[in-house]
Amino acid sequence: MTLKGNLRDFSFTQLLNLINLANKSGALYVERPGVTTRTIFQNGKLAYFESSDEKLSFLKSLTDHQLITASQHRLLRERLSGMNDHEAGIYLVNAGYTTLDGVLSILEKEYADKFRHLFSWPDGLFRFETGELPPDDRIVVHLNLENLIVEGAREMKEFEELKAEIPSLDMALKFTERPGTDIRNVNLNSTEWRVISYVNPKNTIQQIAATTSLDEIEIRRVVYTLLQAGLVEIIRPDGLPVALSSESLPVKNPKEHKSLIKRLINRIRSI
Amino acid sequence: MQTQTVKIVVTGPFNAGKTEFIRSVSEIDVVSTERKISTAPEKVKETTTVAMDFGRITVDNDLVLFLFGTPGQKRFDFMWEILSEGMLGFIVMVDSSRPETFREARSILETFHAYAPTPYLVAANKQDLYDAWDVEDIRLALRLDPNVKILSCEARKKDSVKQVLLELLYSILEEMDRNESKQEEI
């Protein structure tokens, strides 16, 4: 029987527990509008991960983790063009750039980092295709799921807390009016600076997240930090009309709106 | 002529005093959906609202104001969006003597504001208690914009509740004036 459903009804943690306990092998597809991820498991271990919205670059991963320098990256990109990840990996190990363990540990970290984002998806259609193998031209790893589940569960708890603090990403941010505070003297990391640069009542938090390529949990984490530091406050985005619409008021003519409110005021005064 | 209705929502954390607030000014006995509390952490009072409170103030022959009180416990938050539909404005009640609920009050405020960005104000209830926080300290704790009204309140006292409702209605009038000015500029 096909394992399929929605993360809204069957949490991602539950799903991973099932794959882990049953030592399942196959591909887990999880879909949300615009994004599809495919994770290959072999005997209950994570072997390979890919996402339609972000192509994993093997050489970039090695550079990001400082296994090769930026100039080596440029040189190797030309030299390895036409080679798949598998062939490139063998070349790099044989040429002494890195070791097999080095390559595997970087890929495990990369797959795990990308895969962990799925824990913050509140919904998404999933299906498990039993027996599906990883692509031949990719390097596979054997990552135990226990740690991922524990870390994921921790992140989910954090996400719930952050969501309670910042329930809507449709709101905007503005700098707090605190004369004498020089933001340049505050120690912020690069991600926080990137977000700060888009703080403007016209930009919703959602738009800032999209522009800075942060997922829901990351943007909430940054906004929470900035809120706690008293640097920003959450406001209604500019241009969003105050909802005194015909839904709120039974009279359609705007001129009658004020008269209606004044009638209410007079009545409350007389209670 | 058909009676016109408008509604104001009274929200806030558990035990903030929402039911009491509505009861103080409603001309009918508040239609309350209270149940006995079963869990220990919430045993600060005997009963709590599980669906909504419902109060009514008749303005004249063809206009009625409904006051809806939301359930305070988070597990009933699915009711919030339904209750916020078409509201004229909302009041966030805070128990001034329970700072542990301020964070939740902030979260409720933002959720309601996201559902419908109508005018709102914060009522700092139970200001008569000796350990009540100062209103301006609550403003800071809730990270309220200086333009947002926060009023001292005692939900059991009719005059105090009237003042809160009037201030919300004044805010709505001010918002209408601002919208009018914007329209004229265009």
Short mmCIF file of C-alpha atoms in Angstrom, two decimals:
data_model
loop_
_atom_site.label_atom_id
_atom_site.label_comp_id
_atom_site.label_asym_id
_atom_site.label_seq_id
_atom_site.Cartn_x
_atom_site.Cartn_y
_atom_site.Cartn_z
CA MET A 1 0.00 0.00 0.00
CA THR A 2 1.28 3.45 -0.89
CA LEU A 3 2.29 5.63 1.98
CA LYS A 4 0.78 8.99 1.19
CA GLY A 5 -1.06 11.85 2.85
CA ASN A 6 -0.67 15.40 4.06
CA LEU A 7 1.79 16.66 6.69
CA ARG A 8 -1.13 18.53 8.23
CA ASP A 9 -2.61 15.20 9.33
CA PHE A 10 0.54 13.13 9.76
CA SER A 11 3.49 15.12 11.02
CA PHE A 12 6.90 14.98 9.41
CA THR A 13 8.39 13.62 12.64
CA GLN A 14 5.87 10.77 12.67
CA LEU A 15 6.65 10.03 9.04
CA LEU A 16 10.40 9.87 9.65
CA ASN A 17 9.90 7.67 12.70
CA LEU A 18 7.95 5.26 10.56
CA ILE A 19 10.63 5.17 7.84
CA ASN A 20 13.32 4.74 10.46
CA LEU A 21 11.62 1.99 12.47
CA ALA A 22 10.56 0.04 9.39
CA ASN A 23 14.03 0.39 7.76
CA LYS A 24 12.31 1.54 4.62
CA SER A 25 14.05 2.03 1.25
CA GLY A 26 12.61 4.31 -1.38
CA ALA A 27 11.87 7.94 -2.24
CA LEU A 28 9.83 10.31 -0.13
CA TYR A 29 8.29 13.11 -2.18
CA VAL A 30 6.94 16.14 -0.31
CA GLU A 31 5.17 18.85 -2.28
CA ARG A 32 4.03 22.37 -1.54
CA PRO A 33 2.93 24.91 -4.14
CA GLY A 34 6.02 25.64 -6.19
CA VAL A 35 8.38 23.24 -4.41
CA THR A 36 8.88 19.49 -4.58
CA THR A 37 11.50 17.70 -2.54
CA ARG A 38 12.73 14.16 -3.03
CA THR A 39 14.54 12.30 -0.29
CA ILE A 40 15.96 8.85 -0.90
CA PHE A 41 16.20 6.47 2.04
CA GLN A 42 18.13 3.21 2.09
CA ASN A 43 17.34 0.82 4.94
CA GLY A 44 15.88 3.62 7.01
CA LYS A 45 18.85 5.95 6.51
CA LEU A 46 18.90 9.17 4.52
CA ALA A 47 20.93 8.61 1.36
CA TYR A 48 20.19 11.57 -0.89
CA PHE A 49 18.14 14.79 -0.93
CA GLU A 50 17.11 17.21 -3.64
CA SER A 51 14.70 20.11 -3.88
CA SER A 52 13.18 21.66 -6.99
CA ASP A 53 13.80 25.18 -5.70
CA GLU A 54 17.51 24.80 -5.01
CA LYS A 55 20.00 22.74 -6.96
CA LEU A 56 22.73 21.43 -4.70
CA SER A 57 26.17 22.24 -6.10
CA PHE A 58 28.80 19.77 -4.99
CA LEU A 59 31.74 22.14 -5.62
CA LYS A 60 29.96 25.05 -3.91
CA SER A 61 29.37 22.87 -0.84
CA LEU A 62 33.08 22.07 -0.68
CA THR A 63 33.89 25.80 -0.96
CA ASP A 64 31.30 26.79 1.65
CA HIS A 65 32.84 24.33 4.08
CA GLN A 66 36.35 25.54 3.22
CA LEU A 67 37.54 22.22 1.84
CA ILE A 68 38.66 24.08 -1.27
CA THR A 69 39.37 27.77 -1.80
CA ALA A 70 37.35 30.10 -4.05
CA SER A 71 40.17 30.14 -6.64
CA GLN A 72 40.36 26.33 -6.59
CA HIS A 73 36.57 26.31 -7.06
CA ARG A 74 36.89 28.43 -10.23
CA LEU A 75 39.71 26.28 -11.56
CA LEU A 76 37.95 23.00 -10.78
CA ARG A 77 34.65 24.19 -12.24
CA GLU A 78 36.30 24.43 -15.63
CA ARG A 79 38.29 21.23 -15.21
CA LEU A 80 35.33 19.19 -13.95
CA SER A 81 32.76 20.51 -16.40
CA GLY A 82 30.96 17.57 -17.94
CA MET A 83 31.68 15.31 -14.97
CA ASN A 84 28.90 14.23 -12.65
CA ASP A 85 29.21 14.49 -8.86
CA HIS A 86 30.40 10.91 -8.58
CA GLU A 87 33.22 11.39 -11.07
CA ALA A 88 34.09 14.79 -9.64
CA GLY A 89 34.32 13.31 -6.14
CA ILE A 90 36.69 10.58 -7.29
CA TYR A 91 38.82 13.16 -9.09
CA LEU A 92 39.04 15.42 -6.01
CA VAL A 93 39.99 12.55 -3.71
CA ASN A 94 42.59 11.18 -6.15
CA ALA A 95 44.03 14.64 -6.74
CA GLY A 96 44.43 15.08 -2.98
CA TYR A 97 42.03 18.03 -2.58
CA THR A 98 40.09 16.14 0.05
CA THR A 99 39.41 12.67 1.42
CA LEU A 100 36.47 10.37 0.89
CA ASP A 101 35.43 10.95 4.53
CA GLY A 102 35.68 14.72 3.94
CA VAL A 103 33.38 14.55 0.92
CA LEU A 104 30.84 12.35 2.71
CA SER A 105 30.78 14.46 5.84
CA ILE A 106 30.18 17.66 3.82
CA LEU A 107 27.38 16.06 1.85
CA GLU A 108 25.78 14.65 5.01
CA LYS A 109 25.78 18.15 6.46
CA GLU A 110 24.38 19.70 3.26
CA TYR A 111 21.62 17.10 2.88
CA ALA A 112 20.71 17.37 6.58
CA ASP A 113 20.58 21.20 6.49
CA LYS A 114 18.30 21.26 3.46
CA PHE A 115 16.22 18.32 4.65
CA ARG A 116 15.60 19.93 8.08
CA HIS A 117 13.59 22.70 6.42
CA LEU A 118 10.81 20.17 5.91
CA PHE A 119 10.17 20.13 9.67
CA SER A 120 8.84 23.69 9.45
CA TRP A 121 6.28 22.82 6.75
CA PRO A 122 2.88 22.82 8.44
CA ASP A 123 1.34 21.07 5.46
CA GLY A 124 2.36 19.48 2.19
CA LEU A 125 1.39 16.40 0.23
CA PHE A 126 3.71 13.46 0.69
CA ARG A 127 4.06 10.05 -0.90
CA PHE A 128 6.61 7.30 -0.44
CA GLU A 129 7.67 5.33 -3.52
CA THR A 130 9.09 2.05 -2.26
CA GLY A 131 12.25 0.80 -3.89
CA GLU A 132 13.18 3.98 -5.77
CA LEU A 133 16.96 4.36 -5.91
CA PRO A 134 19.16 7.48 -5.83
CA PRO A 135 20.41 8.82 -9.18
CA ASP A 136 23.53 6.94 -10.39
CA ASP A 137 25.52 10.13 -10.90
CA ARG A 138 25.08 11.40 -7.33
CA ILE A 139 27.04 10.62 -4.19
CA VAL A 140 24.97 8.92 -1.52
CA VAL A 141 25.42 9.09 2.24
CA HIS A 142 24.10 6.98 5.11
CA LEU A 143 22.68 9.40 7.61
CA ASN A 144 20.97 8.08 10.75
CA LEU A 145 17.52 9.56 11.20
CA GLU A 146 17.47 9.56 15.03
CA ASN A 147 19.51 12.77 15.37
CA LEU A 148 17.57 14.46 12.59
CA ILE A 149 14.29 13.60 14.28
CA VAL A 150 15.50 14.92 17.65
CA GLU A 151 16.84 18.14 16.10
CA GLY A 152 13.71 18.51 13.98
CA ALA A 153 11.42 18.05 16.97
CA ARG A 154 13.43 20.69 18.82
CA GLU A 155 13.09 23.05 15.85
CA MET A 156 9.37 22.39 15.66
CA LYS A 157 9.00 23.38 19.31
CA GLU A 158 11.03 26.52 18.64
CA PHE A 159 8.88 27.19 15.57
CA GLU A 160 5.71 26.92 17.63
CA GLU A 161 7.10 29.41 20.14
CA LEU A 162 8.23 31.78 17.40
CA LYS A 163 4.85 31.48 15.73
CA ALA A 164 3.18 32.47 18.99
CA GLU A 165 5.44 35.56 19.10
CA ILE A 166 5.06 36.44 15.42
CA PRO A 167 1.79 34.88 14.28
CA SER A 168 1.52 36.58 10.91
CA LEU A 169 4.14 37.19 8.25
CA ASP A 170 1.77 39.55 6.44
CA MET A 171 2.69 42.34 8.82
CA ALA A 172 5.51 44.84 8.19
CA LEU A 173 8.41 46.08 10.31
CA LYS A 174 9.52 49.54 11.18
CA PHE A 175 12.42 50.86 13.23
CA THR A 176 11.48 51.84 16.76
CA GLU A 177 11.77 55.49 17.56
CA ARG A 178 14.51 55.46 20.13
CA PRO A 179 16.59 58.59 19.89
CA GLY A 180 20.23 57.98 20.77
CA THR A 181 20.34 54.36 19.61
CA ASP A 182 22.85 53.94 16.82
CA ILE A 183 22.08 50.72 15.01
CA ARG A 184 25.62 50.60 13.62
CA ASN A 185 26.89 49.93 17.14
CA VAL A 186 24.67 46.87 17.62
CA ASN A 187 26.31 43.50 17.01
CA LEU A 188 24.23 41.79 14.37
CA ASN A 189 25.14 38.82 12.19
CA SER A 190 25.07 38.95 8.41
CA THR A 191 21.56 37.50 8.12
CA GLU A 192 20.20 40.03 10.61
CA TRP A 193 21.86 42.85 8.67
CA ARG A 194 20.30 41.58 5.44
CA VAL A 195 16.85 41.66 7.05
CA ILE A 196 17.52 45.08 8.60
CA SER A 197 18.26 46.48 5.16
CA TYR A 198 14.71 45.68 4.05
CA VAL A 199 12.93 47.01 7.16
CA ASN A 200 10.35 49.38 5.78
CA PRO A 201 6.60 49.76 6.47
CA LYS A 202 5.99 48.95 2.82
CA ASN A 203 7.59 45.48 3.00
CA THR A 204 5.78 42.63 4.66
CA ILE A 205 7.84 40.12 6.65
CA GLN A 206 6.87 37.54 4.02
CA GLN A 207 8.37 39.71 1.26
CA ILE A 208 11.56 40.26 3.26
CA ALA A 209 11.85 36.49 3.75
CA ALA A 210 11.44 35.86 0.02
CA THR A 211 14.01 38.53 -0.90
CA THR A 212 16.58 37.33 1.60
CA SER A 213 15.91 33.63 0.84
CA LEU A 214 14.96 32.82 4.42
CA ASP A 215 12.39 30.19 5.28
CA GLU A 216 9.54 30.71 7.76
CA ILE A 217 11.49 29.64 10.82
CA GLU A 218 14.63 31.61 9.86
CA ILE A 219 12.79 34.89 9.24
CA ARG A 220 10.80 34.49 12.45
CA ARG A 221 14.03 33.82 14.37
CA VAL A 222 15.65 36.99 12.99
CA VAL A 223 12.57 39.16 13.52
CA TYR A 224 12.23 37.82 17.08
CA THR A 225 15.85 38.76 17.81
CA LEU A 226 15.34 42.27 16.40
CA LEU A 227 12.11 42.67 18.38
CA GLN A 228 13.75 41.51 21.60
CA ALA A 229 16.59 43.97 21.03
CA GLY A 230 13.96 46.69 20.69
CA LEU A 231 15.26 47.67 17.25
CA VAL A 232 12.07 47.08 15.29
CA GLU A 233 8.37 46.80 15.89
CA ILE A 234 5.63 45.05 13.99
CA ILE A 235 3.12 47.26 12.21
CA ARG A 236 0.39 46.99 9.63
CA PRO A 237 1.92 47.38 6.16
CA ASP A 238 1.55 50.75 4.46
CA GLY A 239 -1.25 50.88 1.97
CA LEU A 240 -3.27 48.15 3.67
CA PRO A 241 -6.62 49.83 4.26
CA VAL A 242 -8.12 49.78 7.71
CA ALA A 243 -10.90 47.27 7.45
CA LEU A 244 -13.87 49.53 8.03
CA SER A 245 -15.53 48.00 5.07
CA SER A 246 -19.10 47.33 4.20
CA GLU A 247 -18.62 44.01 6.00
CA SER A 248 -18.12 45.84 9.31
CA LEU A 249 -20.82 48.42 8.77
CA PRO A 250 -24.39 47.68 7.73
CA VAL A 251 -24.77 50.95 5.84
CA LYS A 252 -23.16 51.15 2.42
CA ASN A 253 -22.87 54.91 2.06
CA PRO A 254 -19.55 56.09 3.62
CA LYS A 255 -21.24 59.31 4.73
CA GLU A 256 -23.57 57.29 6.94
CA HIS A 257 -20.68 55.44 8.60
CA LYS A 258 -19.78 58.32 10.89
CA SER A 259 -23.38 58.94 11.77
CA LEU A 260 -23.75 55.29 12.75
CA ILE A 261 -20.66 55.42 15.00
CA LYS A 262 -21.96 58.62 16.62
CA ARG A 263 -25.27 56.87 17.36
CA LEU A 264 -23.31 54.07 19.02
CA ILE A 265 -21.32 56.61 21.07
CA ASN A 266 -24.46 58.35 22.26
CA ARG A 267 -26.01 55.04 23.24
CA ILE A 268 -22.96 53.84 25.20
CA ARG A 269 -22.80 57.20 27.01
CA SER A 270 -26.39 56.80 28.10
CA ILE A 271 -26.00 53.29 29.57
CA MET B 1 -37.13 48.10 8.37
CA GLN B 2 -34.59 45.39 9.02
CA THR B 3 -32.46 45.86 12.14
CA GLN B 4 -28.83 46.68 11.38
CA THR B 5 -26.14 45.05 13.48
CA VAL B 6 -22.51 45.84 14.18
CA LYS B 7 -20.07 43.90 16.32
CA ILE B 8 -17.12 44.52 18.56
CA VAL B 9 -14.92 41.64 19.66
CA VAL B 10 -13.47 41.37 23.15
CA THR B 11 -10.44 39.13 23.22
CA GLY B 12 -7.48 38.37 25.45
CA PRO B 13 -5.79 35.55 27.35
CA PHE B 14 -7.52 33.13 29.69
CA ASN B 15 -9.01 34.77 32.82
CA ALA B 16 -8.38 38.33 31.57
CA GLY B 17 -11.97 39.32 32.36
CA LYS B 18 -13.67 39.25 28.96
CA THR B 19 -16.92 37.66 30.14
CA GLU B 20 -17.15 40.09 33.05
CA PHE B 21 -16.52 43.02 30.69
CA ILE B 22 -19.42 42.09 28.41
CA ARG B 23 -21.67 41.26 31.34
CA SER B 24 -21.17 44.78 32.76
CA VAL B 25 -22.81 46.54 29.82
CA SER B 26 -24.94 43.97 28.05
CA GLU B 27 -28.68 44.57 28.26
CA ILE B 28 -29.34 40.85 28.06
CA ASP B 29 -27.87 38.16 30.27
CA VAL B 30 -24.65 37.27 28.53
CA VAL B 31 -25.10 34.16 26.46
CA SER B 32 -22.09 32.41 27.85
CA THR B 33 -20.66 29.04 26.96
CA GLU B 34 -18.80 28.43 30.17
CA ARG B 35 -17.63 25.01 31.28
CA LYS B 36 -16.04 23.80 34.48
CA ILE B 37 -12.24 23.87 34.30
CA SER B 38 -10.66 20.46 34.47
CA THR B 39 -6.92 21.08 34.16
CA ALA B 40 -4.86 22.11 37.17
CA PRO B 41 -2.88 25.01 35.65
CA GLU B 42 -6.09 26.76 34.65
CA LYS B 43 -7.74 26.31 38.08
CA VAL B 44 -7.43 30.00 38.90
CA LYS B 45 -11.17 30.18 38.32
CA GLU B 46 -14.01 27.67 38.32
CA THR B 47 -15.33 28.05 34.78
CA THR B 48 -14.09 29.31 31.42
CA THR B 49 -15.58 30.32 28.08
CA VAL B 50 -15.27 27.55 25.51
CA ALA B 51 -17.05 28.92 22.43
CA MET B 52 -17.88 32.60 22.86
CA ASP B 53 -19.70 35.11 25.03
CA PHE B 54 -22.41 37.13 23.46
CA GLY B 55 -23.78 40.45 24.70
CA ARG B 56 -26.14 42.97 23.17
CA ILE B 57 -26.73 46.71 23.33
CA THR B 58 -29.74 48.07 21.44
CA VAL B 59 -28.91 51.50 20.06
CA ASP B 60 -32.31 52.37 18.63
CA ASN B 61 -35.09 50.76 16.65
CA ASP B 62 -32.89 49.79 13.76
CA LEU B 63 -29.36 49.44 15.15
CA VAL B 64 -27.93 46.85 17.55
CA LEU B 65 -24.38 46.46 18.82
CA PHE B 66 -23.23 42.92 19.54
CA LEU B 67 -20.30 42.22 21.82
CA PHE B 68 -18.52 38.93 21.22
CA GLY B 69 -16.07 37.54 23.75
CA THR B 70 -13.56 35.02 22.49
CA PRO B 71 -12.51 31.92 24.40
CA GLY B 72 -9.24 32.63 26.19
CA GLN B 73 -7.57 29.26 25.96
CA LYS B 74 -5.28 28.72 23.01
CA ARG B 75 -6.85 25.41 22.08
CA PHE B 76 -9.97 27.29 21.00
CA ASP B 77 -8.12 29.71 18.74
CA PHE B 78 -9.86 28.27 15.67
CA MET B 79 -12.84 30.37 16.81
CA TRP B 80 -10.91 33.61 16.56
CA GLU B 81 -10.91 33.99 12.80
CA ILE B 82 -14.65 33.26 12.61
CA LEU B 83 -15.41 35.78 15.36
CA SER B 84 -13.22 38.47 13.84
CA GLU B 85 -15.08 38.47 10.51
CA GLY B 86 -16.79 41.80 9.92
CA MET B 87 -15.95 43.27 13.30
CA LEU B 88 -15.97 47.04 13.74
CA GLY B 89 -13.00 46.90 16.07
CA PHE B 90 -11.62 44.85 18.93
CA ILE B 91 -10.56 45.16 22.53
CA VAL B 92 -7.67 43.14 23.94
CA MET B 93 -8.21 42.50 27.65
CA VAL B 94 -5.14 41.94 29.77
CA ASP B 95 -5.03 40.88 33.40
CA SER B 96 -2.70 43.60 34.74
CA SER B 97 -1.67 41.42 37.68
CA ARG B 98 -0.54 38.40 35.63
CA PRO B 99 2.57 39.32 33.63
CA GLU B 100 2.92 35.68 32.57
CA THR B 101 -0.03 36.27 30.22
CA PHE B 102 1.36 39.39 28.53
CA ARG B 103 3.24 37.44 25.89
CA GLU B 104 0.08 35.58 24.94
CA ALA B 105 -1.87 38.85 24.90
CA ARG B 106 0.65 40.25 22.44
CA SER B 107 0.29 37.19 20.26
CA ILE B 108 -3.54 37.36 20.33
CA LEU B 109 -3.38 41.06 19.46
CA GLU B 110 -1.19 40.41 16.44
CA THR B 111 -3.30 37.48 15.30
CA PHE B 112 -6.51 39.54 15.40
CA HIS B 113 -4.81 42.48 13.74
CA ALA B 114 -3.68 40.19 10.96
CA TYR B 115 -7.17 38.70 10.51
CA ALA B 116 -8.75 42.14 10.25
CA PRO B 117 -6.67 45.30 10.68
CA THR B 118 -9.52 47.23 12.29
CA PRO B 119 -9.02 49.78 15.09
CA TYR B 120 -8.33 48.26 18.49
CA LEU B 121 -7.23 49.14 21.97
CA VAL B 122 -5.88 47.37 25.01
CA ALA B 123 -7.82 47.33 28.28
CA ALA B 124 -5.53 46.81 31.26
CA ASN B 125 -8.00 45.03 33.50
CA LYS B 126 -7.87 44.39 37.25
CA GLN B 127 -6.09 47.66 37.88
CA ASP B 128 -7.67 47.63 41.34
CA LEU B 129 -5.51 44.68 42.42
CA TYR B 130 -2.48 45.57 44.53
CA ASP B 131 -0.03 43.71 42.29
CA ALA B 132 -1.37 45.15 39.02
CA TRP B 133 1.29 46.46 36.68
CA ASP B 134 1.27 50.11 35.78
CA VAL B 135 -0.51 50.78 32.47
CA GLU B 136 2.57 52.31 30.83
CA ASP B 137 4.69 49.32 31.93
CA ILE B 138 2.15 47.02 30.28
CA ARG B 139 2.43 49.13 27.12
CA LEU B 140 6.18 48.44 27.08
CA ALA B 141 5.74 44.75 27.90
CA LEU B 142 3.25 44.35 25.04
CA ARG B 143 5.50 46.39 22.73
CA LEU B 144 2.57 48.63 21.80
CA ASP B 145 2.98 51.42 19.32
CA PRO B 146 2.68 54.83 21.02
CA ASN B 147 -0.45 55.45 18.90
CA VAL B 148 -2.26 52.42 20.31
CA LYS B 149 -4.54 53.29 23.21
CA ILE B 150 -4.12 51.36 26.44
CA LEU B 151 -6.67 52.11 29.15
CA SER B 152 -6.93 51.26 32.77
CA CYS B 153 -10.01 49.11 33.31
CA GLU B 154 -12.07 47.34 35.93
CA ALA B 155 -14.34 44.99 34.02
CA ARG B 156 -16.82 44.68 36.88
CA LYS B 157 -17.54 48.41 36.83
CA LYS B 158 -19.96 49.62 34.18
CA ASP B 159 -18.44 53.11 33.94
CA SER B 160 -14.98 51.68 33.34
CA VAL B 161 -16.27 49.37 30.59
CA LYS B 162 -18.26 52.22 29.02
CA GLN B 163 -15.10 54.32 28.87
CA VAL B 164 -13.20 51.54 27.09
CA LEU B 165 -15.99 51.08 24.53
CA LEU B 166 -16.23 54.82 23.95
CA GLU B 167 -12.48 55.13 23.40
CA LEU B 168 -12.64 52.36 20.80
CA LEU B 169 -15.51 54.13 19.04
CA TYR B 170 -13.55 57.40 19.11
CA SER B 171 -10.62 55.55 17.50
CA ILE B 172 -12.97 54.25 14.80
CA LEU B 173 -14.23 57.79 14.14
CA GLU B 174 -10.65 59.07 13.93
CA GLU B 175 -9.81 56.28 11.47
CA MET B 176 -12.79 57.27 9.34
CA ASP B 177 -11.62 60.89 9.35
CA ARG B 178 -8.14 59.79 8.27
CA ASN B 179 -9.59 57.63 5.49
CA GLU B 180 -11.74 60.56 4.36
CA SER B 181 -8.72 62.86 4.22
CA LYS B 182 -6.81 60.29 2.19
CA GLN B 183 -9.71 59.99 -0.24
CA GLU B 184 -9.81 63.77 -0.64
CA GLU B 185 -6.06 63.87 -1.32
CA ILE B 186 -6.52 61.31 -4.10
#
